[in-house]
Coordinates of C-alpha atoms and ligand atoms in Angstrom, one line a residue:
Chain E
L1 CA 90.2 -42.8 -11.5
I2 CA 88.9 -39.3 -12.1
C3 CA 90.2 -36.6 -9.8
L4 CA 89.1 -32.9 -10.2
K5 CA 90.4 -30.2 -7.9
E6 CA 89.0 -26.6 -7.8
I7 CA 88.0 -26.7 -11.5
T8 CA 86.7 -23.5 -12.9
K9 CA 85.5 -22.7 -16.4
V10 CA 85.0 -19.1 -17.5
Y11 CA 83.6 -18.1 -20.8
G12 CA 83.8 -14.5 -22.2
K13 CA 85.9 -11.7 -20.9
N14 CA 85.8 -8.4 -19.0
N15 CA 82.4 -7.7 -17.6
N16 CA 80.7 -10.2 -19.9
E17 CA 82.0 -13.3 -18.1
V18 CA 80.0 -16.5 -17.5
R19 CA 81.4 -18.7 -14.7
A20 CA 80.1 -22.0 -16.0
L21 CA 82.1 -23.9 -13.3
N22 CA 83.1 -22.2 -10.1
G23 CA 85.5 -24.4 -8.1
V24 CA 84.5 -28.0 -8.6
T25 CA 86.2 -30.7 -6.6
L26 CA 85.2 -34.3 -7.3
H27 CA 86.5 -37.8 -7.1
I28 CA 85.1 -40.7 -9.1
E29 CA 86.3 -44.3 -8.6
S30 CA 86.7 -46.8 -11.4
G31 CA 83.5 -48.8 -11.8
E32 CA 81.1 -46.3 -10.2
M33 CA 77.8 -45.3 -11.8
T34 CA 77.2 -41.6 -11.0
A35 CA 74.4 -39.3 -11.8
I36 CA 74.8 -35.5 -12.2
I37 CA 71.6 -33.6 -11.7
G38 CA 70.9 -29.8 -11.6
P39 CA 69.1 -26.9 -13.1
S40 CA 69.3 -25.9 -16.7
G41 CA 72.5 -23.8 -17.2
S42 CA 74.1 -25.0 -14.0
G43 CA 77.3 -26.4 -15.7
K44 CA 76.6 -30.1 -16.2
T45 CA 77.6 -30.3 -19.8
T46 CA 80.6 -28.1 -19.2
L47 CA 81.7 -30.5 -16.4
L48 CA 81.2 -33.6 -18.6
N49 CA 83.2 -32.0 -21.5
I50 CA 86.1 -31.3 -19.2
I51 CA 86.1 -34.8 -17.8
G52 CA 85.9 -36.2 -21.4
C53 CA 88.9 -34.0 -22.6
V54 CA 86.6 -32.3 -25.1
D55 CA 87.0 -29.0 -23.3
Q56 CA 89.7 -27.5 -21.1
A57 CA 89.3 -26.0 -17.6
T58 CA 90.3 -22.4 -17.1
T59 CA 91.9 -23.2 -13.7
G60 CA 92.2 -26.2 -11.5
E61 CA 93.6 -29.7 -11.6
Y62 CA 92.4 -32.9 -13.4
W63 CA 94.0 -36.3 -13.1
L64 CA 92.7 -39.2 -15.2
N65 CA 94.3 -42.3 -13.7
N66 CA 97.7 -40.8 -13.1
V67 CA 97.8 -38.7 -16.2
Y68 CA 97.7 -34.9 -15.4
V69 CA 95.4 -33.8 -18.2
P70 CA 96.1 -30.1 -18.4
D71 CA 99.7 -31.0 -19.4
C72 CA 98.5 -33.2 -22.3
G73 CA 98.9 -32.0 -25.8
Q74 CA 96.2 -32.2 -28.5
K75 CA 97.4 -35.6 -29.8
E76 CA 97.4 -37.1 -26.3
K77 CA 93.9 -35.8 -25.5
A78 CA 92.6 -37.1 -28.8
K79 CA 94.0 -40.5 -27.9
L80 CA 92.3 -40.4 -24.5
R81 CA 89.0 -39.4 -26.0
N82 CA 89.0 -42.2 -28.6
E83 CA 90.3 -45.0 -26.4
R84 CA 89.0 -44.4 -22.9
F85 CA 85.7 -42.5 -23.3
G86 CA 82.4 -43.1 -25.0
F87 CA 80.5 -39.8 -25.2
I88 CA 76.8 -39.5 -25.7
V89 CA 76.4 -35.7 -26.4
Q90 CA 73.3 -33.7 -25.6
D91 CA 72.4 -33.0 -29.2
F92 CA 73.5 -36.4 -30.5
A93 CA 75.8 -35.0 -33.3
L94 CA 75.0 -37.7 -35.9
V95 CA 76.2 -37.4 -39.5
E96 CA 72.9 -36.6 -41.2
R97 CA 73.8 -38.0 -44.6
Y98 CA 75.2 -41.3 -43.3
S99 CA 73.1 -44.3 -42.5
V100 CA 72.5 -45.4 -39.0
I101 CA 75.1 -48.3 -39.2
K102 CA 77.7 -46.1 -40.8
N103 CA 77.3 -43.6 -38.0
V104 CA 77.7 -46.3 -35.4
L105 CA 80.8 -47.6 -37.1
L106 CA 82.6 -44.2 -37.2
P107 CA 84.6 -44.6 -34.0
L108 CA 86.1 -47.8 -35.3
T109 CA 88.0 -46.0 -38.0
Y110 CA 90.4 -44.6 -35.5
S111 CA 90.3 -47.3 -32.9
S112 CA 93.2 -49.5 -32.0
K113 CA 91.0 -52.2 -30.4
K114 CA 90.0 -55.2 -32.5
I115 CA 86.2 -54.7 -32.5
P116 CA 84.3 -56.7 -35.1
K117 CA 81.9 -54.7 -37.3
S118 CA 79.0 -57.0 -36.2
R119 CA 79.1 -55.3 -32.8
A120 CA 77.4 -52.3 -34.4
A121 CA 74.4 -54.4 -35.5
E122 CA 74.3 -56.0 -32.1
L123 CA 74.1 -52.7 -30.2
L124 CA 71.5 -51.4 -32.6
D125 CA 69.3 -54.5 -32.0
M126 CA 69.7 -54.1 -28.2
L127 CA 68.5 -50.5 -28.6
G128 CA 65.4 -51.5 -30.6
L129 CA 66.7 -50.3 -34.0
S130 CA 67.0 -53.6 -35.8
D131 CA 64.9 -52.4 -38.7
K132 CA 66.8 -49.1 -39.0
H133 CA 70.4 -50.1 -39.9
K134 CA 70.2 -48.8 -43.4
T135 CA 68.1 -45.7 -42.7
L136 CA 69.6 -42.3 -43.1
A137 CA 70.2 -40.5 -39.8
S138 CA 68.2 -37.6 -41.1
D139 CA 65.1 -39.8 -41.5
L140 CA 64.9 -40.8 -37.8
S141 CA 62.7 -39.7 -35.0
G142 CA 64.3 -37.9 -32.0
G143 CA 64.4 -40.9 -29.8
Q144 CA 65.8 -43.1 -32.6
R145 CA 68.6 -40.5 -33.1
Q146 CA 69.4 -40.6 -29.4
R147 CA 69.7 -44.4 -29.5
V148 CA 72.0 -44.2 -32.5
A149 CA 74.2 -41.8 -30.5
I150 CA 74.2 -44.3 -27.6
A151 CA 75.3 -47.2 -29.9
R152 CA 78.0 -45.1 -31.4
A153 CA 79.3 -44.2 -27.9
L154 CA 79.5 -47.8 -26.9
I155 CA 81.0 -49.5 -30.0
N156 CA 84.6 -48.9 -29.1
D157 CA 84.1 -50.7 -25.7
P158 CA 85.2 -47.6 -23.7
D159 CA 85.9 -48.1 -20.0
I160 CA 84.4 -44.7 -19.2
I161 CA 80.9 -43.8 -20.5
L162 CA 79.9 -40.1 -20.4
A163 CA 76.2 -39.7 -21.1
D164 CA 74.6 -36.2 -21.4
E165 CA 70.9 -36.8 -20.8
P166 CA 70.9 -40.2 -22.5
T167 CA 67.2 -40.8 -22.0
G168 CA 66.0 -37.2 -22.6
A169 CA 64.2 -38.0 -25.9
L170 CA 62.9 -41.4 -24.9
D171 CA 59.6 -42.6 -23.6
V172 CA 59.6 -44.3 -20.1
K173 CA 59.8 -47.9 -21.5
T174 CA 62.6 -47.2 -24.0
G175 CA 64.5 -45.2 -21.4
N176 CA 64.4 -48.2 -19.0
E177 CA 65.8 -50.4 -21.7
V178 CA 68.7 -48.0 -22.1
M179 CA 69.3 -48.0 -18.3
E180 CA 69.4 -51.8 -18.3
I181 CA 72.1 -51.7 -20.9
F182 CA 74.1 -49.2 -18.8
E183 CA 73.6 -51.3 -15.7
Q184 CA 74.9 -54.4 -17.5
L185 CA 77.9 -52.4 -18.7
N186 CA 78.4 -51.2 -15.1
R187 CA 78.3 -54.8 -13.8
E188 CA 81.1 -55.6 -16.3
G189 CA 83.2 -52.9 -14.7
K190 CA 82.6 -49.8 -16.9
T191 CA 82.6 -46.4 -15.2
I192 CA 79.4 -44.5 -16.0
I193 CA 78.8 -40.8 -15.5
M194 CA 75.4 -39.6 -16.7
I195 CA 73.7 -36.2 -16.6
T196 CA 70.0 -36.5 -16.2
H197 CA 67.0 -34.4 -15.2
N198 CA 65.0 -37.5 -14.2
Y199 CA 65.2 -38.4 -10.6
E200 CA 64.0 -42.0 -11.3
I201 CA 66.9 -42.5 -13.6
A202 CA 69.3 -40.9 -11.1
N203 CA 68.1 -43.2 -8.3
R204 CA 69.3 -46.2 -10.4
C205 CA 72.9 -44.8 -10.0
K206 CA 75.0 -45.6 -7.0
R207 CA 75.8 -42.0 -6.4
T208 CA 74.2 -38.6 -7.2
I209 CA 76.0 -35.3 -7.5
M210 CA 74.0 -32.1 -7.4
I211 CA 75.2 -29.1 -9.3
E212 CA 74.0 -25.5 -9.1
D213 CA 75.6 -22.2 -10.4
G214 CA 78.8 -24.1 -11.3
R215 CA 79.3 -25.7 -7.9
T216 CA 78.8 -29.4 -7.0
E217 CA 77.6 -31.1 -3.9
E218 CA 77.2 -34.8 -3.0
K219 CA 73.5 -35.8 -2.5
K220 CA 73.1 -37.7 0.7
S221 CA 71.4 -41.0 0.0
T222 CA 67.7 -41.0 0.7
K223 CA 67.2 -44.3 -1.2
I224 CA 65.4 -47.1 0.6
A225 CA 67.8 -50.0 0.1
Chain R
L1 CA 39.0 -26.4 -34.9
I2 CA 41.3 -29.2 -36.0
C3 CA 39.7 -32.2 -37.7
L4 CA 41.8 -35.2 -39.0
K5 CA 40.1 -38.1 -40.7
E6 CA 41.9 -41.4 -41.5
I7 CA 45.3 -39.6 -41.9
T8 CA 48.2 -41.8 -43.1
K9 CA 51.8 -40.9 -43.7
V10 CA 54.1 -43.2 -45.6
Y11 CA 57.8 -42.7 -46.2
G12 CA 59.9 -44.7 -48.6
K13 CA 58.6 -46.9 -51.4
N14 CA 58.2 -50.5 -52.5
N15 CA 59.2 -52.9 -49.8
N16 CA 61.1 -50.2 -47.9
E17 CA 58.0 -48.5 -46.6
V18 CA 57.6 -46.8 -43.2
R19 CA 54.0 -46.2 -42.2
A20 CA 54.6 -43.4 -39.8
L21 CA 50.8 -42.8 -39.4
N22 CA 48.3 -45.5 -40.1
G23 CA 44.8 -44.1 -40.1
V24 CA 44.6 -41.3 -37.5
T25 CA 41.2 -39.8 -36.8
L26 CA 41.2 -36.9 -34.3
H27 CA 39.2 -33.8 -33.3
I28 CA 40.6 -31.0 -31.3
E29 CA 38.4 -28.1 -30.1
S30 CA 39.5 -24.5 -29.9
G31 CA 41.0 -23.7 -26.5
E32 CA 41.8 -27.3 -25.5
M33 CA 45.2 -28.3 -24.0
T34 CA 46.0 -31.8 -25.3
A35 CA 49.0 -34.1 -24.6
I36 CA 50.2 -36.7 -27.1
I37 CA 52.2 -39.5 -25.5
G38 CA 53.7 -42.7 -27.0
P39 CA 56.8 -44.7 -27.6
S40 CA 59.8 -43.4 -29.5
G41 CA 59.2 -43.8 -33.3
S42 CA 55.4 -44.1 -32.9
G43 CA 54.5 -41.1 -35.1
K44 CA 54.1 -38.1 -32.7
T45 CA 56.4 -35.7 -34.5
T46 CA 54.9 -36.7 -37.9
L47 CA 51.4 -36.0 -36.6
L48 CA 52.3 -32.6 -35.2
N49 CA 54.0 -31.7 -38.5
I50 CA 50.9 -32.5 -40.4
I51 CA 48.7 -30.5 -38.0
G52 CA 51.1 -27.6 -38.3
C53 CA 51.1 -27.7 -42.1
V54 CA 54.8 -28.4 -42.1
D55 CA 54.3 -31.8 -43.7
Q56 CA 51.6 -33.3 -45.9
A57 CA 49.6 -36.5 -45.2
T58 CA 49.8 -39.2 -47.8
T59 CA 46.1 -39.9 -47.6
G60 CA 43.2 -38.7 -45.4
E61 CA 41.4 -35.4 -44.7
Y62 CA 42.4 -32.4 -42.6
W63 CA 40.2 -29.4 -41.8
L64 CA 41.6 -26.5 -40.0
N65 CA 38.6 -24.4 -39.0
N66 CA 36.8 -24.7 -42.2
V67 CA 39.8 -24.7 -44.5
Y68 CA 40.5 -28.0 -46.3
V69 CA 44.3 -28.1 -45.9
P70 CA 45.2 -30.7 -48.6
D71 CA 43.7 -28.3 -51.2
C72 CA 45.9 -25.4 -50.0
G73 CA 48.8 -24.2 -52.1
Q74 CA 52.3 -23.5 -50.7
K75 CA 51.6 -19.9 -50.2
E76 CA 48.4 -20.5 -48.2
K77 CA 50.1 -23.1 -46.0
A78 CA 53.0 -20.7 -45.3
K79 CA 50.4 -18.1 -44.3
L80 CA 48.7 -20.6 -41.9
R81 CA 52.1 -21.6 -40.4
N82 CA 53.1 -18.0 -39.8
E83 CA 49.9 -16.6 -38.5
R84 CA 48.0 -19.4 -36.7
F85 CA 50.7 -21.7 -35.4
G86 CA 53.6 -21.3 -32.9
F87 CA 55.8 -24.4 -33.3
I88 CA 58.4 -25.6 -30.8
V89 CA 60.3 -28.3 -32.7
Q90 CA 62.0 -31.3 -31.2
D91 CA 65.6 -30.1 -32.1
F92 CA 64.9 -26.4 -31.5
A93 CA 66.2 -25.2 -34.9
L94 CA 67.8 -22.0 -33.7
V95 CA 70.1 -19.9 -35.9
E96 CA 73.4 -20.6 -34.2
R97 CA 75.2 -17.5 -35.3
Y98 CA 72.4 -15.1 -34.2
S99 CA 71.9 -13.9 -30.7
V100 CA 69.1 -15.1 -28.5
I101 CA 67.0 -12.0 -29.0
K102 CA 67.5 -12.0 -32.8
N103 CA 66.3 -15.6 -32.9
V104 CA 63.2 -14.8 -30.9
L105 CA 62.4 -11.8 -33.1
L106 CA 62.6 -13.8 -36.4
P107 CA 58.9 -14.6 -36.7
L108 CA 58.1 -10.9 -36.6
T109 CA 59.8 -10.3 -39.9
Y110 CA 57.0 -12.0 -41.7
S111 CA 54.1 -11.3 -39.3
S112 CA 51.1 -9.2 -40.1
K113 CA 50.3 -8.6 -36.4
K114 CA 51.4 -5.5 -34.6
I115 CA 53.7 -7.1 -32.0
P116 CA 56.1 -4.7 -30.2
K117 CA 59.7 -5.8 -30.2
S118 CA 59.7 -5.6 -26.4
R119 CA 57.6 -8.7 -26.3
A120 CA 60.8 -10.7 -27.1
A121 CA 62.6 -9.5 -24.0
E122 CA 59.4 -10.1 -21.9
L123 CA 59.1 -13.7 -23.0
L124 CA 62.8 -14.4 -22.4
D125 CA 62.6 -12.9 -18.9
M126 CA 59.5 -15.1 -18.1
L127 CA 61.6 -18.1 -19.2
G128 CA 64.5 -17.2 -17.0
L129 CA 66.8 -16.0 -19.7
S130 CA 67.0 -12.3 -18.8
D131 CA 70.8 -12.3 -18.7
K132 CA 71.1 -14.1 -22.1
H133 CA 69.5 -11.7 -24.6
K134 CA 72.8 -10.8 -26.3
T135 CA 74.3 -14.3 -26.1
L136 CA 74.9 -16.2 -29.3
A137 CA 72.6 -19.2 -29.6
S138 CA 75.7 -21.5 -30.1
D139 CA 76.9 -20.5 -26.6
L140 CA 73.8 -21.7 -24.7
S141 CA 73.2 -24.9 -22.7
G142 CA 70.6 -27.4 -24.0
G143 CA 67.8 -26.2 -21.8
Q144 CA 68.5 -22.6 -22.5
R145 CA 68.2 -23.4 -26.3
Q146 CA 64.9 -25.1 -25.6
R147 CA 63.6 -22.0 -23.9
V148 CA 64.7 -19.7 -26.7
A149 CA 62.8 -22.0 -29.1
I150 CA 59.7 -21.6 -26.8
A151 CA 60.0 -17.8 -26.8
R152 CA 60.3 -17.7 -30.5
A153 CA 57.2 -19.9 -31.0
L154 CA 55.2 -17.6 -28.7
I155 CA 56.2 -14.2 -30.0
N156 CA 53.7 -13.9 -32.8
D157 CA 50.8 -14.6 -30.4
P158 CA 49.7 -17.7 -32.3
D159 CA 46.3 -19.1 -31.4
I160 CA 47.5 -22.7 -31.8
I161 CA 50.7 -23.8 -30.0
L162 CA 52.4 -27.0 -31.2
A163 CA 55.1 -28.2 -28.8
D164 CA 57.3 -31.2 -29.5
E165 CA 58.6 -32.2 -26.1
P166 CA 58.9 -28.6 -24.8
T167 CA 60.3 -29.6 -21.4
G168 CA 62.6 -32.5 -22.7
A169 CA 65.8 -30.7 -22.0
L170 CA 64.7 -29.0 -18.7
D171 CA 65.1 -29.8 -15.0
V172 CA 61.8 -30.4 -13.1
K173 CA 61.6 -26.8 -11.7
T174 CA 62.3 -25.1 -15.0
G175 CA 59.9 -27.5 -16.8
N176 CA 57.1 -26.5 -14.3
E177 CA 57.8 -22.8 -15.0
V178 CA 57.3 -23.5 -18.7
M179 CA 54.0 -25.4 -18.0
E180 CA 52.8 -22.4 -16.0
I181 CA 53.3 -20.2 -19.0
F182 CA 51.4 -22.7 -21.2
E183 CA 48.6 -22.9 -18.6
Q184 CA 48.3 -19.1 -18.6
L185 CA 48.2 -19.0 -22.4
N186 CA 45.5 -21.7 -22.3
R187 CA 43.4 -19.7 -19.9
E188 CA 43.6 -16.8 -22.4
G189 CA 42.1 -19.1 -25.0
K190 CA 45.1 -20.5 -26.8
T191 CA 44.8 -24.1 -28.1
I192 CA 47.8 -26.1 -27.1
I193 CA 48.9 -29.5 -28.4
M194 CA 52.1 -30.9 -26.8
I195 CA 54.1 -34.1 -27.3
T196 CA 55.7 -35.3 -24.1
H197 CA 57.2 -38.4 -22.6
N198 CA 56.5 -37.2 -19.1
Y199 CA 53.3 -38.4 -17.5
E200 CA 53.3 -35.6 -14.9
I201 CA 53.4 -33.0 -17.7
A202 CA 50.6 -34.9 -19.6
N203 CA 48.4 -34.9 -16.5
R204 CA 48.4 -31.1 -16.5
C205 CA 46.7 -31.2 -19.9
K206 CA 42.9 -31.5 -20.1
R207 CA 43.2 -34.5 -22.4
T208 CA 45.7 -37.1 -23.4
I209 CA 46.0 -39.0 -26.7
M210 CA 48.1 -42.2 -26.8
I211 CA 49.9 -43.1 -30.0
E212 CA 51.5 -46.4 -31.0
D213 CA 52.7 -47.7 -34.4
G214 CA 51.0 -44.7 -36.1
R215 CA 47.6 -45.2 -34.5
T216 CA 46.0 -43.0 -31.9
E217 CA 43.6 -43.7 -29.0
E218 CA 42.0 -41.5 -26.4
K219 CA 43.3 -42.1 -22.9
K220 CA 40.4 -42.5 -20.5
S221 CA 40.9 -40.1 -17.6
T222 CA 42.4 -41.7 -14.5
K223 CA 43.0 -38.3 -12.9
I224 CA 41.8 -37.7 -9.4
A225 CA 39.9 -34.4 -9.8
Ligands
ATP301 N1 61.8 -38.5 -43.5 C1 61.6 -39.8 -43.1 N2 61.9 -40.8 -43.9 C2 61.7 -42.1 -43.4 N3 61.2 -42.4 -42.3 C3 60.9 -41.4 -41.4 C4 61.1 -40.1 -41.8 N4 60.6 -39.3 -40.7 C5 60.2 -40.2 -39.8 N5 60.3 -41.4 -40.2 C6 60.0 -42.6 -39.4 O1 58.6 -42.5 -39.1 C7 58.4 -43.1 -37.7 C8 57.8 -42.0 -36.8 O2 58.6 -40.9 -36.7 P1 58.3 -39.7 -35.7 O3 59.4 -38.7 -35.8 O4 56.9 -39.2 -35.9 O5 58.3 -40.5 -34.3 P2 58.1 -39.9 -32.8 O6 56.9 -40.5 -32.2 O7 58.1 -38.4 -32.8 O8 59.4 -40.5 -32.0 P3 60.3 -39.8 -30.8 O9 59.5 -40.0 -29.6 O10 61.5 -40.7 -30.9 O11 60.6 -38.4 -31.2 C9 59.8 -43.5 -37.2 O12 59.9 -44.9 -37.4 C10 60.8 -42.8 -38.2 O13 62.0 -43.6 -38.4
ATP302 N1 80.6 -21.5 -25.4 C1 80.0 -20.8 -24.4 N2 80.1 -19.4 -24.3 C2 79.5 -18.7 -23.4 N3 78.8 -19.3 -22.4 C3 78.6 -20.6 -22.4 C4 79.2 -21.5 -23.4 N4 78.9 -22.8 -23.2 C5 78.1 -22.7 -22.1 N5 77.9 -21.5 -21.6 C6 77.2 -21.1 -20.5 O1 77.7 -21.8 -19.3 C7 76.6 -22.2 -18.5 C8 76.6 -23.7 -18.2 O2 76.3 -24.3 -19.4 P1 76.1 -25.9 -19.5 O3 75.9 -26.3 -21.0 O4 77.2 -26.6 -18.8 O5 74.7 -26.1 -18.7 P2 73.9 -27.4 -18.3 O6 73.9 -27.6 -16.9 O7 74.4 -28.5 -19.2 O8 72.4 -27.0 -18.8 P3 71.2 -27.8 -19.5 O9 70.6 -28.6 -18.4 O10 70.3 -26.7 -19.9 O11 71.8 -28.6 -20.6 C9 75.3 -21.7 -19.1 O12 74.9 -20.4 -18.5 C10 75.7 -21.4 -20.6 O13 75.0 -20.3 -21.2
MG303 MG1 73.6 -29.6 -20.8
MG304 MG1 59.5 -37.0 -32.2

C-alpha cells in the first residue's frame, strides 16, 4: 500500500542544513497497525507528513498504492489527502472560533463520500465529548482538543489513519478508550500509522518502527503473545 | 507558601455552566515537588492557572505567602507572575516568528533580577537544544518546542515552577533528562507543581494530588521507599 524508498528530507541550505530524514526505506501493507517511536527531533512528524502528502521528500521514491506521489500535482495530492487520509496532527490545528461540532464537520465540506452529519455527534460521544458539541474549541482542555482532532480525522471514513501522538495529552484511561476505537477501525480494515512516545501504546500495534536521526529500523518483536 | 481554600471556578452562565473547580482546598509548602494527576477535563490546567495568577477563582480564598491574591490588582498580579512563577503552559505558547534564543530571553525584558543572557544558552544546552539556538520556533519538532517553553519558564530563576504536562511531547529518555533538571532545581529549594498524565513521572515527586470533576484528593503514598 505504502512504499517508501531512500526517502530524504533536508531543511535549510548551505552549512545550515537539517537532515530530518536520511534515507528511509519502508513498506506498509494495507490493514496494518504500525507504531513509530523515537527520540524528540528524530524525524517522526516529517515522515508522517510525507506519507500523508502534506510535505514532499527532497529525494527518494514514494508509491501510494500504484500512484507515484512525487509526480502528482497539487490538485491530485489534495484529493489524496482529503479522500484517503485522516490526519491527527501533533498540535491538533482546531479552528479556535468554531464549535466542536463545526470543527469535526469541516472535512465533509470537501468530501465526495456520502457521510451523514450525525456521524460527527456519534464520534464525539465515543470520545467522551457528548456534552461538548456546542462548546467553542478555544474553551476546551488540552485532552478535549486532542479528542476533537481525532473525531475530525475520522469523520470522512479514511482508509489510512495517520496519528501524530494521538494520546499525548490524555490520561491513561482516556488514552485506552482512544486505542480501542483505533483497534476497532483496524479490525474493519483501516490502515493505521501512529507516532507515540508511549511503549504501552506501541505494544498494542502489530508492528513497531524505531527512528533515530532520520533513519528507521524495524523493532524485533519482544512481545509475549 | 500556597494556600487555597474552597476554590471554585465556573465558566458559562445559566444552564450552560461548567464547574471546572468545585471546592478545592490545598496547601503547598515551600520547596515541595508536587504532581497533579487526573482525567482529561478534570480541572488541572484551571487549578494551575489560578495558582499562577493567570486566572481568577470564582469563589474561595488564595494566599500566596501572606498575600491575599483575590485582593490584588492587575499590576500586582503581573508582578507576581513575572517574579515568582515560571510557567510551562500546555500548548507552549512560543512566538513562532522569533528564534529559539529570543523566545527564551523574553522574560528577561521585564525582569528585575540581574540574569546574564548567557543563562539562555546554558538552559538550552541542558535541554539538548545546543544546535537550535538560532532556529525559528516555527521550524521545531513538538518536543523541541516543549523544551524551549521549559527553558523560557526557568530563565528568570523563579522560586515557584508551574509545569502543565512538561514531558507530554517527549520520548522517555528526554523526559527523564527534564525530570533531572527539575529535581536539581528542587534540591536548590525551588517549589515545583507539575501536571502529568504519567505515573512514573508523578512517582518522582514527593507528593501526588489526584483531581476528578474539579475536586482534589491527596494520594496516599504507595511508593516503596
Ligand atoms: N474558557 C473556558 N470556557 C468554558 N469551559 C472551559 C474553559 N476552560 C476550561 N473549560 C472547561 O473546564 C474543564 C476543565 O478544564 P481544564 O483545562 O482545567 O482540564 P484539564 O484537567 O487540564 O484537562 P486535560 O488533561 O485535558 O488538559 C473542562 O471541561 C473544560 O472544557
Ligand atoms: N520547517 C523546518 N525547518 C527546519 N528544520 C525543521 C523543520 N521542520 C522540522 N525540522 C527539524 O527536523 C527534525 C525532525 O523534526 P520532526 O518534527 O520530524 O521530529 P519528531 O521526531 O516529530 O520530534 P518530536 O518527537 O519532538 O515531535 C528536527 O530537528 C526539527 O528541528
Ligand atoms: Mg513530532
Ligand atoms: Mg490541561
